[in-house]
């Protein structure tokens, strides 16, 4: 998906940049902050590092598998660690599973709405049967993974979703600017 994003017209002309953020690189523990995230008083280094990363972006594309009709616990935990850093940003969604992961995105949209992230309408849904290649994989080993090989139709869906994320991120910029101007470091966010 990062290669498709790099070919997006806005990226090609330098209007936007896309960066991969992998939760595994942040090693967030199960939420262990003593104060609710909406107060922005992060005490743990892992949370502060995560906050700096998320705070630096104007929008997001979440790539998530579906487990038990929802997003992964690690993704929910990562969202719950923060509040203000998510506010007034846009998000697009890519999901994958046996049945394309749409239910994971349904739950993800609800969670993100609570932290003031605007989810765009278009999304990319991937089937583990149609969008992955298992050539050479040991199909008796459940840890043997295929190689992601989406069909051409998926690139068109990805570009549509990215167009919406870029447009919404730009449209929400005045809200982010106002919040930054209004913040004096001691304000308690409404919520």
mmCIF file of C-alpha atoms in Angstrom:
data_model
loop_
_atom_site.group_PDB
_atom_site.id
_atom_site.type_symbol
_atom_site.label_atom_id
_atom_site.label_comp_id
_atom_site.label_asym_id
_atom_site.label_seq_id
_atom_site.Cartn_x
_atom_site.Cartn_y
_atom_site.Cartn_z
ATOM 1 C CA UNK A 1 0.000 0.000 0.000
ATOM 2 C CA UNK A 2 2.890 2.400 0.621
ATOM 3 C CA UNK A 3 3.960 1.995 -3.027
ATOM 4 C CA UNK A 4 0.445 2.887 -4.179
ATOM 5 C CA UNK A 5 0.420 5.925 -1.887
ATOM 6 C CA UNK A 6 3.795 7.030 -3.260
ATOM 7 C CA UNK A 7 2.283 6.975 -6.778
ATOM 8 C CA UNK A 8 -0.705 9.104 -5.705
ATOM 9 C CA UNK A 9 -0.804 12.321 -7.809
ATOM 10 C CA UNK A 10 -0.536 14.611 -4.758
ATOM 11 C CA UNK A 11 2.545 12.706 -3.573
ATOM 12 C CA UNK A 12 4.105 12.764 -7.036
ATOM 13 C CA UNK A 13 4.016 16.575 -7.147
ATOM 14 C CA UNK A 14 5.124 16.979 -3.533
ATOM 15 C CA UNK A 15 1.819 18.303 -2.141
ATOM 16 C CA UNK A 16 1.663 15.530 0.463
ATOM 17 C CA UNK A 17 3.945 12.938 1.943
ATOM 18 C CA UNK A 18 3.021 9.526 3.217
ATOM 19 C CA UNK A 19 4.891 7.754 5.994
ATOM 20 C CA UNK A 20 4.466 4.251 7.366
ATOM 21 C CA UNK A 21 3.883 4.126 11.123
ATOM 22 C CA UNK A 22 4.076 0.594 12.516
ATOM 23 C CA UNK A 23 2.651 0.002 15.988
ATOM 24 C CA UNK A 24 5.344 -2.611 16.567
ATOM 25 C CA UNK A 25 7.959 0.172 16.498
ATOM 26 C CA UNK A 26 6.359 1.867 19.524
ATOM 27 C CA UNK A 27 5.957 -1.093 21.904
ATOM 28 C CA UNK A 28 3.029 0.483 23.712
ATOM 29 C CA UNK A 29 2.109 -1.393 26.877
ATOM 30 C CA UNK A 30 -1.513 -2.040 27.726
ATOM 31 C CA UNK A 31 -2.794 1.419 28.603
ATOM 32 C CA UNK A 32 -0.987 2.298 31.819
ATOM 33 C CA UNK A 33 -1.233 6.070 32.057
ATOM 34 C CA UNK A 34 -2.543 7.223 35.456
ATOM 35 C CA UNK A 35 -4.486 10.188 33.998
ATOM 36 C CA UNK A 36 -7.092 9.967 31.194
ATOM 37 C CA UNK A 37 -5.642 10.814 27.776
ATOM 38 C CA UNK A 38 -8.001 13.768 27.266
ATOM 39 C CA UNK A 39 -5.893 15.746 29.787
ATOM 40 C CA UNK A 40 -2.713 15.296 27.756
ATOM 41 C CA UNK A 41 -0.582 14.627 30.846
ATOM 42 C CA UNK A 42 1.387 11.684 29.558
ATOM 43 C CA UNK A 43 3.778 10.331 32.163
ATOM 44 C CA UNK A 44 5.299 7.369 30.355
ATOM 45 C CA UNK A 45 8.045 7.722 27.758
ATOM 46 C CA UNK A 46 6.353 5.277 25.368
ATOM 47 C CA UNK A 47 3.187 7.398 25.410
ATOM 48 C CA UNK A 48 5.106 10.654 24.908
ATOM 49 C CA UNK A 49 6.973 9.141 21.956
ATOM 50 C CA UNK A 50 3.690 7.872 20.468
ATOM 51 C CA UNK A 51 2.062 11.290 21.041
ATOM 52 C CA UNK A 52 4.895 13.061 19.212
ATOM 53 C CA UNK A 53 4.534 10.733 16.235
ATOM 54 C CA UNK A 54 0.739 10.997 15.969
ATOM 55 C CA UNK A 55 0.777 14.739 16.659
ATOM 56 C CA UNK A 56 3.034 15.289 13.647
ATOM 57 C CA UNK A 57 0.462 14.075 11.096
ATOM 58 C CA UNK A 58 -2.565 15.777 9.530
ATOM 59 C CA UNK A 59 -4.311 12.580 8.507
ATOM 60 C CA UNK A 60 -4.062 8.821 8.643
ATOM 61 C CA UNK A 61 -4.729 5.652 6.715
ATOM 62 C CA UNK A 62 -5.348 2.773 9.091
ATOM 63 C CA UNK A 63 -4.509 -0.686 7.781
ATOM 64 C CA UNK A 64 -6.137 -3.316 9.945
ATOM 65 C CA UNK A 65 -7.033 -6.961 9.863
ATOM 66 C CA UNK A 66 -10.328 -8.113 11.293
ATOM 67 C CA UNK A 67 -10.324 -10.274 14.406
ATOM 68 C CA UNK A 68 -13.601 -11.433 15.922
ATOM 69 C CA UNK A 69 -15.527 -8.809 13.930
ATOM 70 C CA UNK A 70 -13.403 -5.929 15.213
ATOM 71 C CA UNK A 71 -10.026 -4.220 15.045
ATOM 72 C CA UNK A 72 -7.057 -5.658 16.884
ATOM 73 C CA UNK A 73 -6.565 -4.976 20.582
ATOM 74 C CA UNK A 74 -3.176 -3.419 19.805
ATOM 75 C CA UNK A 75 -4.779 -0.828 17.515
ATOM 76 C CA UNK A 76 -7.514 0.018 20.032
ATOM 77 C CA UNK A 77 -4.881 0.359 22.747
ATOM 78 C CA UNK A 78 -2.784 2.685 20.567
ATOM 79 C CA UNK A 79 -5.776 4.936 19.912
ATOM 80 C CA UNK A 80 -6.779 4.962 23.577
ATOM 81 C CA UNK A 81 -3.305 6.108 24.668
ATOM 82 C CA UNK A 82 -3.903 9.585 23.188
ATOM 83 C CA UNK A 83 -6.594 12.189 22.736
ATOM 84 C CA UNK A 84 -5.596 15.669 21.551
ATOM 85 C CA UNK A 85 -3.058 14.355 19.063
ATOM 86 C CA UNK A 86 -5.878 12.688 17.124
ATOM 87 C CA UNK A 87 -8.252 15.677 17.150
ATOM 88 C CA UNK A 88 -9.476 17.300 13.944
ATOM 89 C CA UNK A 89 -7.655 14.968 11.575
ATOM 90 C CA UNK A 90 -8.911 12.755 8.769
ATOM 91 C CA UNK A 91 -8.642 9.000 8.390
ATOM 92 C CA UNK A 92 -9.015 6.474 5.632
ATOM 93 C CA UNK A 93 -9.216 2.727 6.049
ATOM 94 C CA UNK A 94 -7.745 -0.404 4.533
ATOM 95 C CA UNK A 95 -8.950 -3.693 5.967
ATOM 96 C CA UNK A 96 -8.281 -7.314 5.231
ATOM 97 C CA UNK A 97 -9.660 -10.656 6.323
ATOM 98 C CA UNK A 98 -11.477 -13.695 5.017
ATOM 99 C CA UNK A 99 -14.504 -11.443 4.481
ATOM 100 C CA UNK A 100 -12.478 -8.270 3.787
ATOM 101 C CA UNK A 101 -12.537 -6.816 7.318
ATOM 102 C CA UNK A 102 -15.366 -4.337 6.947
ATOM 103 C CA UNK A 103 -16.607 -4.949 10.497
ATOM 104 C CA UNK A 104 -13.198 -4.021 11.887
ATOM 105 C CA UNK A 105 -13.539 -0.677 10.132
ATOM 106 C CA UNK A 106 -17.061 -0.195 11.520
ATOM 107 C CA UNK A 107 -15.658 -0.432 15.047
ATOM 108 C CA UNK A 108 -12.600 1.618 14.170
ATOM 109 C CA UNK A 109 -14.790 4.438 12.846
ATOM 110 C CA UNK A 110 -16.743 4.568 16.123
ATOM 111 C CA UNK A 111 -13.566 4.608 18.207
ATOM 112 C CA UNK A 112 -11.966 7.335 16.096
ATOM 113 C CA UNK A 113 -15.093 9.500 16.207
ATOM 114 C CA UNK A 114 -14.693 9.674 19.995
ATOM 115 C CA UNK A 115 -11.180 11.140 19.605
ATOM 116 C CA UNK A 116 -12.429 13.602 16.968
ATOM 117 C CA UNK A 117 -11.039 11.931 13.842
ATOM 118 C CA UNK A 118 -13.158 12.329 10.714
ATOM 119 C CA UNK A 119 -13.359 9.068 8.802
ATOM 120 C CA UNK A 120 -13.726 9.373 5.037
ATOM 121 C CA UNK A 121 -16.397 7.391 3.230
ATOM 122 C CA UNK A 122 -14.276 5.409 0.775
ATOM 123 C CA UNK A 123 -12.235 2.490 2.001
ATOM 124 C CA UNK A 124 -10.175 -0.361 0.617
ATOM 125 C CA UNK A 125 -11.266 -3.882 1.494
ATOM 126 C CA UNK A 126 -8.941 -6.770 0.817
ATOM 127 C CA UNK A 127 -9.712 -10.468 0.716
ATOM 128 C CA UNK A 128 -7.141 -12.930 1.968
ATOM 129 C CA UNK A 129 -8.313 -15.161 -0.899
ATOM 130 C CA UNK A 130 -8.140 -12.663 -3.778
ATOM 131 C CA UNK A 131 -5.517 -10.092 -2.774
ATOM 132 C CA UNK A 132 -2.743 -12.321 -1.402
ATOM 133 C CA UNK A 133 -0.534 -14.856 -3.194
ATOM 134 C CA UNK A 134 0.201 -18.065 -1.296
ATOM 135 C CA UNK A 135 2.529 -19.631 -3.876
ATOM 136 C CA UNK A 136 5.200 -21.581 -2.025
ATOM 137 C CA UNK A 137 3.481 -21.257 1.355
ATOM 138 C CA UNK A 138 2.954 -24.256 3.602
ATOM 139 C CA UNK A 139 -0.827 -24.215 3.799
ATOM 140 C CA UNK A 140 -0.769 -26.616 6.776
ATOM 141 C CA UNK A 141 1.164 -24.014 8.830
ATOM 142 C CA UNK A 142 -1.186 -21.294 10.149
ATOM 143 C CA UNK A 143 1.782 -18.908 10.603
ATOM 144 C CA UNK A 144 2.768 -19.162 6.941
ATOM 145 C CA UNK A 145 1.675 -15.917 5.343
ATOM 146 C CA UNK A 146 1.108 -15.048 1.755
ATOM 147 C CA UNK A 147 2.468 -12.098 -0.162
ATOM 148 C CA UNK A 148 0.218 -9.090 -0.587
ATOM 149 C CA UNK A 149 -0.688 -8.828 -4.285
ATOM 150 C CA UNK A 150 -3.796 -6.678 -4.681
ATOM 151 C CA UNK A 151 -5.696 -6.577 -7.913
ATOM 152 C CA UNK A 152 -5.669 -3.449 -10.092
ATOM 153 C CA UNK A 153 -9.128 -2.482 -8.852
ATOM 154 C CA UNK A 154 -7.623 -1.983 -5.396
ATOM 155 C CA UNK A 155 -5.247 0.740 -6.589
ATOM 156 C CA UNK A 156 -8.184 2.763 -7.926
ATOM 157 C CA UNK A 157 -10.021 2.328 -4.595
ATOM 158 C CA UNK A 158 -6.870 3.352 -2.712
ATOM 159 C CA UNK A 159 -6.453 6.508 -4.795
ATOM 160 C CA UNK A 160 -10.082 7.501 -4.238
ATOM 161 C CA UNK A 161 -9.694 7.009 -0.496
ATOM 162 C CA UNK A 162 -6.393 8.941 -0.452
ATOM 163 C CA UNK A 163 -8.018 11.815 -2.384
ATOM 164 C CA UNK A 164 -10.651 12.025 0.355
ATOM 165 C CA UNK A 165 -8.104 11.842 3.196
ATOM 166 C CA UNK A 166 -6.029 14.624 1.635
ATOM 167 C CA UNK A 167 -9.089 16.819 1.008
ATOM 168 C CA UNK A 168 -10.456 16.321 4.524
ATOM 169 C CA UNK A 169 -7.024 16.866 6.096
ATOM 170 C CA UNK A 170 -6.766 20.208 4.302
ATOM 171 C CA UNK A 171 -10.350 21.130 5.203
ATOM 172 C CA UNK A 172 -9.748 20.368 8.895
ATOM 173 C CA UNK A 173 -6.514 22.395 9.083
ATOM 174 C CA UNK A 174 -8.263 25.579 10.347
ATOM 175 C CA UNK A 175 -9.669 23.591 13.287
ATOM 176 C CA UNK A 176 -6.208 22.232 14.132
ATOM 177 C CA UNK A 177 -4.732 25.735 13.852
ATOM 178 C CA UNK A 178 -7.431 27.205 16.106
ATOM 179 C CA UNK A 179 -6.916 24.464 18.697
ATOM 180 C CA UNK A 180 -3.167 25.104 18.667
ATOM 181 C CA UNK A 181 -3.703 28.870 19.027
ATOM 182 C CA UNK A 182 -6.224 28.414 21.844
ATOM 183 C CA UNK A 183 -4.034 25.969 23.748
ATOM 184 C CA UNK A 184 -2.101 27.437 26.636
ATOM 185 C CA UNK A 185 -0.859 24.084 27.887
ATOM 186 C CA UNK A 186 -3.196 24.121 30.868
ATOM 187 C CA UNK A 187 -6.536 23.942 29.096
ATOM 188 C CA UNK A 188 -8.771 20.944 29.751
ATOM 189 C CA UNK A 189 -10.251 19.685 26.481
ATOM 190 C CA UNK A 190 -14.006 19.380 26.209
ATOM 191 C CA UNK A 191 -15.187 15.816 26.076
#
